[in-house]
Amino acid sequence: MEKKNIDWSNLGFGYQVTDKRFVSNYKNGAWDEGVLTEDATITMTECAGVLQYAQTCFEGLKAYTTEDGRTVCFRPDLNASRMKDSCERLQMPVFPEDKFVEAVKEVVRANEAYVPPFGSGATLYIRPYMFGSSAVIGVKPADEYQFRIFCTPVGPYFKGGAKPITIRVCDYDRAAPHGTGHIKAGLNYAMSLYQIVDAHEQGFDENMYLDAATRTYVEETGGANFIFITKDGTLVTPKSDSILPSITRRSLMVVAEKYLGMKVEHRPVRFDEIKDFAECGLCGTAAVISPVGKINDHGNEICFPSGMDEMGPVTKKLYDTLTGIQMGRIEAPEGWIVEI
Ligand SMILES: *Cc1c(COP(=O)(O)O)cnc(C)c1O
């Protein structure tokens, strides 16, 4: 397979159009077969449900080249099942989970020339999404939907190593109790943009959101779950119904317990506990783990002993083991690596 002439290691995390994408339409109560198309544009009514009332959800996963040259993706079945949960919560029709995984493979195959080579640090980011496409003016679910998957090559998340970041405790909320924080809905992101722009203007990399009801428990950032390492080497990760169940975080919990023999706790985490932790990181598909060096709580700084120069030692071990599994260097649990 002739790869595209792309400067892989200098790619950013941005959108670049690729050759083919998958499109399936839902009409009269059923999904059609779906096709690959070269058309990267969408035409729809000005009154579409997605444009008026934000009826849309999405997923994100990556395809990449393993050390031994296979093209694979990581746990796509979990993206399919999470998208099912998102669709059910937003009154959207579920795209069948097995067909979701098949469509992901089709899109990657059709764009194989854009899958970055092993060792470049770059990956092919895959974006499945669905939206209400028929006209809706009274508030109700649309009658018709479109499910699409496109992909775009993205560069290494960290150029020149993962430097710990500084985050701040945010005064705004991300997700209400019994709200939509646990699903991957576009609306959760629209309302976070104000806070992230403000955080960047104030010199912070990310926002730490606390639970909206009591502001005493740690939830997550706008797009990543937290992991903490205690001084005696336990992995602690916050549990709440309004946190998005990150596939990376769930995988790290398995890696910690089964591969590294660590104790793992998934439980509510009080904000006033975190000053006692040894390491902190953010986890998600894009970066796998971004180490956090410092948390600013209205001028009060919590500095982790792991410092601002590099990932903490336990975080590093977790990172190396999970990326080792993803790249085929370490044997993966059954079903984690799906060959394209
Ligand atoms: C997508 C997302 C994550 C990370 O999930 P992964 O499955 O690990 O990529 C975390 N938090 C939020 C709010 C997200 O939307």
GROMACS .gro file of C-alpha atoms and ligand atoms in nm:
model
  355
    1MET     CA    1   0.000   0.000   0.000
    2GLU     CA    2   0.144   0.330  -0.116
    3LYS     CA    3   0.114   0.580   0.172
    4LYS     CA    4   0.029   0.945   0.108
    5ASN     CA    5   0.317   1.186   0.102
    6ILE     CA    6   0.251   1.340   0.444
    7ASP     CA    7   0.502   1.472   0.696
    8TRP     CA    8   0.359   1.240   0.963
    9SER     CA    9   0.561   1.350   1.263
   10ASN     CA   10   0.479   1.716   1.206
   11LEU     CA   11   0.103   1.672   1.172
   12GLY     CA   12  -0.107   1.860   1.424
   13PHE     CA   13  -0.436   1.751   1.580
   14GLY     CA   14  -0.650   1.892   1.302
   15TYR     CA   15  -0.889   1.790   1.027
   16GLN     CA   16  -0.761   1.701   0.686
   17VAL     CA   17  -0.995   1.562   0.421
   18THR     CA   18  -0.934   1.196   0.326
   19ASP     CA   19  -1.060   0.992   0.028
   20LYS     CA   20  -1.372   0.812   0.157
   21ARG     CA   21  -1.626   0.827   0.438
   22PHE     CA   22  -1.921   0.606   0.536
   23VAL     CA   23  -2.280   0.733   0.521
   24SER     CA   24  -2.601   0.560   0.622
   25ASN     CA   25  -2.947   0.718   0.636
   26TYR     CA   26  -3.233   0.633   0.869
   27LYS     CA   27  -3.576   0.683   0.712
   28ASN     CA   28  -3.922   0.530   0.769
   29GLY     CA   29  -3.796   0.352   1.078
   30ALA     CA   30  -3.497   0.172   0.923
   31TRP     CA   31  -3.128   0.222   0.840
   32ASP     CA   32  -3.024   0.173   0.478
   33GLU     CA   33  -2.723  -0.041   0.383
   34GLY     CA   34  -2.481   0.251   0.396
   35VAL     CA   35  -2.214   0.339   0.140
   36LEU     CA   36  -1.865   0.481   0.115
   37THR     CA   37  -1.868   0.817  -0.058
   38GLU     CA   38  -1.613   1.066  -0.183
   39ASP     CA   39  -1.843   1.354  -0.094
   40ALA     CA   40  -1.710   1.521   0.221
   41THR     CA   41  -2.000   1.768   0.238
   42ILE     CA   42  -2.351   1.737   0.384
   43THR     CA   43  -2.661   1.906   0.246
   44MET     CA   44  -2.975   1.916   0.456
   45THR     CA   45  -3.281   2.121   0.538
   46GLU     CA   46  -3.230   2.447   0.722
   47CYS     CA   47  -3.470   2.314   0.986
   48ALA     CA   48  -3.282   1.988   1.063
   49GLY     CA   49  -3.312   1.860   1.421
   50VAL     CA   50  -2.937   1.885   1.470
   51LEU     CA   51  -2.929   2.252   1.368
   52GLN     CA   52  -3.226   2.359   1.579
   53TYR     CA   53  -3.209   2.145   1.893
   54ALA     CA   54  -2.860   1.990   1.883
   55GLN     CA   55  -2.976   1.631   1.839
   56THR     CA   56  -2.635   1.479   1.775
   57CYS     CA   57  -2.373   1.254   1.933
   58PHE     CA   58  -2.032   1.125   1.833
   59GLU     CA   59  -1.746   0.886   1.904
   60GLY     CA   60  -1.370   0.898   1.865
   61LEU     CA   61  -1.115   0.620   1.815
   62LYS     CA   62  -0.788   0.561   1.638
   63ALA     CA   63  -0.639   0.327   1.378
   64TYR     CA   64  -0.264   0.286   1.357
   65THR     CA   65   0.014   0.063   1.235
   66THR     CA   66   0.158  -0.188   1.483
   67GLU     CA   67   0.526  -0.270   1.519
   68ASP     CA   68   0.481  -0.577   1.294
   69GLY     CA   69   0.302  -0.378   1.024
   70ARG     CA   70  -0.064  -0.461   1.084
   71THR     CA   71  -0.335  -0.194   1.062
   72VAL     CA   72  -0.551  -0.217   1.373
   73CYS     CA   73  -0.790  -0.022   1.591
   74PHE     CA   74  -0.845  -0.036   1.964
   75ARG     CA   75  -1.165  -0.174   2.121
   76PRO     CA   76  -1.412  -0.036   1.861
   77ASP     CA   77  -1.690  -0.249   2.014
   78LEU     CA   78  -1.684  -0.021   2.319
   79ASN     CA   79  -1.730   0.285   2.098
   80ALA     CA   80  -2.026   0.110   1.932
   81SER     CA   81  -2.189   0.033   2.264
   82ARG     CA   82  -2.123   0.379   2.407
   83MET     CA   83  -2.279   0.534   2.097
   84LYS     CA   84  -2.583   0.312   2.153
   85ASP     CA   85  -2.614   0.461   2.504
   86SER     CA   86  -2.577   0.813   2.366
   87CYS     CA   87  -2.844   0.752   2.099
   88GLU     CA   88  -3.091   0.608   2.347
   89ARG     CA   89  -3.053   0.908   2.578
   90LEU     CA   90  -3.104   1.152   2.288
   91GLN     CA   91  -3.404   0.969   2.134
   92MET     CA   92  -3.202   0.875   1.828
   93PRO     CA   93  -3.216   0.537   1.652
   94VAL     CA   94  -2.927   0.304   1.742
   95PHE     CA   95  -2.692   0.211   1.459
   96PRO     CA   96  -2.641  -0.167   1.504
   97GLU     CA   97  -2.321  -0.229   1.700
   98ASP     CA   98  -2.180  -0.500   1.471
   99LYS     CA   99  -2.242  -0.280   1.166
  100PHE     CA  100  -2.074   0.011   1.344
  101VAL     CA  101  -1.755  -0.194   1.383
  102GLU     CA  102  -1.777  -0.315   1.021
  103ALA     CA  103  -1.822   0.043   0.897
  104VAL     CA  104  -1.519   0.159   1.099
  105LYS     CA  105  -1.312  -0.112   0.928
  106GLU     CA  106  -1.448  -0.020   0.583
  107VAL     CA  107  -1.354   0.345   0.631
  108VAL     CA  108  -1.002   0.261   0.747
  109ARG     CA  109  -0.952   0.017   0.458
  110ALA     CA  110  -1.071   0.278   0.208
  111ASN     CA  111  -0.825   0.528   0.353
  112GLU     CA  112  -0.535   0.290   0.422
  113ALA     CA  113  -0.297   0.533   0.251
  114TYR     CA  114  -0.363   0.778   0.534
  115VAL     CA  115  -0.286   0.537   0.818
  116PRO     CA  116   0.043   0.669   0.957
  117PRO     CA  117   0.339   0.429   0.957
  118PHE     CA  118   0.463   0.271   1.281
  119GLY     CA  119   0.702   0.485   1.477
  120SER     CA  120   0.579   0.819   1.337
  121GLY     CA  121   0.376   0.884   1.651
  122ALA     CA  122   0.085   0.983   1.426
  123THR     CA  123  -0.246   0.792   1.405
  124LEU     CA  124  -0.562   0.790   1.196
  125TYR     CA  125  -0.835   0.948   1.405
  126ILE     CA  126  -1.180   0.803   1.333
  127ARG     CA  127  -1.491   1.006   1.399
  128PRO     CA  128  -1.831   0.827   1.393
  129TYR     CA  129  -2.128   1.059   1.450
  130MET     CA  130  -2.502   1.080   1.408
  131PHE     CA  131  -2.749   1.365   1.378
  132GLY     CA  132  -3.117   1.439   1.326
  133SER     CA  133  -3.144   1.535   0.960
  134SER     CA  134  -3.517   1.594   0.902
  135ALA     CA  135  -3.707   1.915   0.975
  136VAL     CA  136  -3.810   1.975   1.337
  137ILE     CA  137  -3.966   2.297   1.459
  138GLY     CA  138  -4.184   2.191   1.753
  139VAL     CA  139  -3.953   2.037   2.013
  140LYS     CA  140  -3.941   1.663   1.941
  141PRO     CA  141  -3.700   1.404   1.800
  142ALA     CA  142  -3.636   1.415   1.423
  143ASP     CA  143  -3.789   1.143   1.202
  144GLU     CA  144  -3.476   1.096   0.991
  145TYR     CA  145  -3.109   1.059   1.084
  146GLN     CA  146  -2.771   1.030   0.924
  147PHE     CA  147  -2.484   0.820   1.062
  148ARG     CA  148  -2.140   0.899   0.922
  149ILE     CA  149  -1.780   0.802   0.985
  150PHE     CA  150  -1.487   1.002   0.856
  151CYS     CA  151  -1.122   0.973   0.940
  152THR     CA  152  -0.829   1.211   0.941
  153PRO     CA  153  -0.459   1.160   1.013
  154VAL     CA  154  -0.344   1.334   1.330
  155GLY     CA  155   0.003   1.396   1.462
  156PRO     CA  156   0.160   1.283   1.786
  157TYR     CA  157  -0.031   1.444   2.071
  158PHE     CA  158   0.288   1.543   2.246
  159LYS     CA  159   0.573   1.671   2.036
  160GLY     CA  160   0.897   1.619   2.221
  161GLY     CA  161   0.759   1.427   2.518
  162ALA     CA  162   0.461   1.456   2.748
  163LYS     CA  163   0.519   1.763   2.966
  164PRO     CA  164   0.292   1.785   3.270
  165ILE     CA  165   0.015   2.040   3.235
  166THR     CA  166  -0.145   2.290   3.472
  167ILE     CA  167  -0.521   2.284   3.519
  168ARG     CA  168  -0.762   2.494   3.721
  169VAL     CA  169  -1.074   2.420   3.920
  170CYS     CA  170  -1.360   2.562   3.714
  171ASP     CA  171  -1.648   2.766   3.856
  172TYR     CA  172  -1.885   2.647   3.585
  173ASP     CA  173  -2.037   2.300   3.572
  174ARG     CA  174  -1.994   2.044   3.296
  175ALA     CA  175  -2.281   1.808   3.370
  176ALA     CA  176  -2.586   1.809   3.594
  177PRO     CA  177  -2.681   1.517   3.819
  178HIS     CA  178  -2.917   1.297   3.611
  179GLY     CA  179  -2.819   1.503   3.304
  180THR     CA  180  -2.619   1.408   2.993
  181GLY     CA  181  -2.261   1.401   3.126
  182HIS     CA  182  -2.236   1.024   3.078
  183ILE     CA  183  -2.302   1.032   2.701
  184LYS     CA  184  -2.090   1.167   2.418
  185ALA     CA  185  -2.325   1.443   2.303
  186GLY     CA  186  -2.214   1.751   2.111
  187LEU     CA  187  -2.415   1.962   2.353
  188ASN     CA  188  -2.174   1.875   2.637
  189TYR     CA  189  -1.897   2.034   2.435
  190ALA     CA  190  -2.081   2.343   2.310
  191MET     CA  191  -2.138   2.457   2.667
  192SER     CA  192  -1.775   2.389   2.767
  193LEU     CA  193  -1.619   2.617   2.502
  194TYR     CA  194  -1.662   2.936   2.705
  195GLN     CA  195  -1.478   2.782   2.999
  196ILE     CA  196  -1.191   2.635   2.795
  197VAL     CA  197  -1.128   2.960   2.606
  198ASP     CA  198  -1.127   3.143   2.939
  199ALA     CA  199  -0.893   2.884   3.096
  200HIS     CA  200  -0.646   2.927   2.809
  201GLU     CA  201  -0.664   3.305   2.839
  202GLN     CA  202  -0.579   3.271   3.208
  203GLY     CA  203  -0.282   3.047   3.126
  204PHE     CA  204  -0.430   2.707   3.216
  205ASP     CA  205  -0.436   2.401   2.992
  206GLU     CA  206  -0.764   2.247   3.109
  207ASN     CA  207  -1.059   2.282   3.347
  208MET     CA  208  -1.120   2.046   3.634
  209TYR     CA  209  -1.495   2.013   3.687
  210LEU     CA  210  -1.638   1.927   4.027
  211ASP     CA  211  -1.975   1.763   4.087
  212ALA     CA  212  -2.245   2.019   4.015
  213ALA     CA  213  -2.462   1.939   4.319
  214THR     CA  214  -2.210   1.974   4.603
  215ARG     CA  215  -1.881   2.089   4.444
  216THR     CA  216  -1.693   1.855   4.673
  217TYR     CA  217  -1.616   1.564   4.437
  218VAL     CA  218  -1.388   1.551   4.133
  219GLU     CA  219  -1.559   1.474   3.802
  220GLU     CA  220  -1.345   1.517   3.490
  221THR     CA  221  -1.217   1.777   3.243
  222GLY     CA  222  -1.405   1.882   2.929
  223GLY     CA  223  -1.282   1.579   2.735
  224ALA     CA  224  -1.079   1.345   2.955
  225ASN     CA  225  -1.118   1.137   3.274
  226PHE     CA  226  -0.885   1.167   3.573
  227ILE     CA  227  -0.653   0.904   3.712
  228PHE     CA  228  -0.469   0.953   4.040
  229ILE     CA  229  -0.190   0.750   4.195
  230THR     CA  230  -0.172   0.736   4.573
  231LYS     CA  231   0.158   0.748   4.760
  232ASP     CA  232   0.139   0.371   4.808
  233GLY     CA  233   0.082   0.307   4.438
  234THR     CA  234  -0.294   0.255   4.411
  235LEU     CA  235  -0.476   0.374   4.099
  236VAL     CA  236  -0.776   0.584   4.203
  237THR     CA  237  -1.025   0.707   3.947
  238PRO     CA  238  -1.342   0.908   4.013
  239LYS     CA  239  -1.682   0.743   3.988
  240SER     CA  240  -1.996   0.941   3.915
  241ASP     CA  241  -2.305   0.902   3.695
  242SER     CA  242  -2.221   1.230   3.522
  243ILE     CA  243  -1.870   1.131   3.407
  244LEU     CA  244  -1.826   1.008   3.048
  245PRO     CA  245  -1.706   0.645   3.068
  246SER     CA  246  -1.366   0.679   2.896
  247ILE     CA  247  -1.249   0.367   2.715
  248THR     CA  248  -0.889   0.464   2.786
  249ARG     CA  249  -0.963   0.494   3.159
  250ARG     CA  250  -1.144   0.158   3.166
  251SER     CA  251  -0.850   0.000   2.982
  252LEU     CA  252  -0.597   0.155   3.221
  253MET     CA  253  -0.788   0.006   3.516
  254VAL     CA  254  -0.741  -0.341   3.362
  255VAL     CA  255  -0.375  -0.271   3.280
  256ALA     CA  256  -0.307  -0.154   3.637
  257GLU     CA  257  -0.468  -0.456   3.796
  258LYS     CA  258  -0.387  -0.740   3.554
  259TYR     CA  259  -0.054  -0.631   3.407
  260LEU     CA  260   0.105  -0.426   3.685
  261GLY     CA  261  -0.049  -0.594   3.989
  262MET     CA  262  -0.171  -0.263   4.128
  263LYS     CA  263  -0.467  -0.200   4.352
  264VAL     CA  264  -0.742  -0.015   4.167
  265GLU     CA  265  -1.018   0.194   4.322
  266HIS     CA  266  -1.309   0.331   4.118
  267ARG     CA  267  -1.501   0.545   4.367
  268PRO     CA  268  -1.617   0.898   4.440
  269VAL     CA  269  -1.305   1.112   4.493
  270ARG     CA  270  -1.333   1.418   4.718
  271PHE     CA  271  -1.151   1.727   4.594
  272ASP     CA  272  -0.988   1.769   4.936
  273GLU     CA  273  -0.819   1.427   4.899
  274ILE     CA  274  -0.618   1.508   4.591
  275LYS     CA  275  -0.349   1.706   4.775
  276ASP     CA  276  -0.245   1.369   4.922
  277PHE     CA  277  -0.201   1.192   4.587
  278ALA     CA  278   0.141   1.136   4.431
  279GLU     CA  279   0.052   1.157   4.061
  280CYS     CA  280  -0.231   1.281   3.845
  281GLY     CA  281  -0.315   1.234   3.479
  282LEU     CA  282  -0.589   1.292   3.222
  283CYS     CA  283  -0.685   1.004   2.999
  284GLY     CA  284  -0.856   0.980   2.664
  285THR     CA  285  -0.807   0.844   2.313
  286ALA     CA  286  -0.617   1.146   2.180
  287ALA     CA  287  -0.331   1.162   2.430
  288VAL     CA  288  -0.374   0.826   2.610
  289ILE     CA  289  -0.245   0.998   2.929
  290SER     CA  290  -0.150   1.363   2.980
  291PRO     CA  291   0.032   1.406   3.310
  292VAL     CA  292  -0.095   1.684   3.536
  293GLY     CA  293   0.171   1.865   3.738
  294LYS     CA  294  -0.033   2.131   3.910
  295ILE     CA  295  -0.393   2.210   3.996
  296ASN     CA  296  -0.490   2.569   4.069
  297ASP     CA  297  -0.788   2.611   4.301
  298HIS     CA  298  -0.864   2.984   4.298
  299GLY     CA  299  -0.502   3.075   4.360
  300ASN     CA  300  -0.427   2.781   4.589
  301GLU     CA  301  -0.182   2.550   4.414
  302ILE     CA  302  -0.176   2.175   4.453
  303CYS     CA  303   0.159   2.055   4.318
  304PHE     CA  304   0.207   1.683   4.267
  305PRO     CA  305   0.536   1.538   4.391
  306SER     CA  306   0.599   1.401   4.039
  307GLY     CA  307   0.674   1.762   3.937
  308MET     CA  308   0.650   1.962   3.615
  309ASP     CA  309   0.928   1.797   3.413
  310GLU     CA  310   0.797   1.454   3.323
  311MET     CA  311   0.526   1.194   3.383
  312GLY     CA  312   0.523   1.040   3.728
  313PRO     CA  313   0.685   0.693   3.743
  314VAL     CA  314   0.359   0.498   3.789
  315THR     CA  315   0.177   0.702   3.525
  316LYS     CA  316   0.468   0.630   3.290
  317LYS     CA  317   0.441   0.256   3.356
  318LEU     CA  318   0.068   0.266   3.285
  319TYR     CA  319   0.128   0.469   2.970
  320ASP     CA  320   0.406   0.242   2.843
  321THR     CA  321   0.205  -0.074   2.910
  322LEU     CA  322  -0.116   0.046   2.744
  323THR     CA  323   0.066   0.189   2.440
  324GLY     CA  324   0.273  -0.134   2.429
  325ILE     CA  325  -0.052  -0.333   2.409
  326GLN     CA  326  -0.190  -0.099   2.143
  327MET     CA  327   0.123  -0.120   1.930
  328GLY     CA  328   0.148  -0.500   1.952
  329ARG     CA  329   0.461  -0.505   2.168
  330ILE     CA  330   0.276  -0.653   2.466
  331GLU     CA  331   0.011  -0.923   2.438
  332ALA     CA  332  -0.337  -0.772   2.449
  333PRO     CA  333  -0.639  -0.903   2.639
  334GLU     CA  334  -0.883  -1.091   2.415
  335GLY     CA  335  -1.066  -0.862   2.173
  336TRP     CA  336  -0.881  -0.538   2.245
  337ILE     CA  337  -0.694  -0.517   1.915
  338VAL     CA  338  -0.911  -0.541   1.606
  339GLU     CA  339  -0.736  -0.602   1.280
  340ILE     CA  340  -0.862  -0.404   0.983
  341LIG     C1  341  -1.446   1.116   2.481
  341LIG     C2  342  -1.437   1.166   2.619
  341LIG     C3  343  -1.346   1.114   2.712
  341LIG     C4  344  -1.241   1.012   2.676
  341LIG     O1  345  -1.294   0.890   2.636
  341LIG     P1  346  -1.207   0.783   2.557
  341LIG     O2  347  -1.304   0.677   2.525
  341LIG     O3  348  -1.100   0.737   2.647
  341LIG     O4  349  -1.153   0.854   2.437
  341LIG     C5  350  -1.350   1.162   2.842
  341LIG     N1  351  -1.438   1.257   2.879
  341LIG     C6  352  -1.526   1.311   2.793
  341LIG     C7  353  -1.618   1.416   2.840
  341LIG     C8  354  -1.528   1.267   2.660
  341LIG     O5  355  -1.616   1.321   2.575
   0.00000   0.00000   0.00000
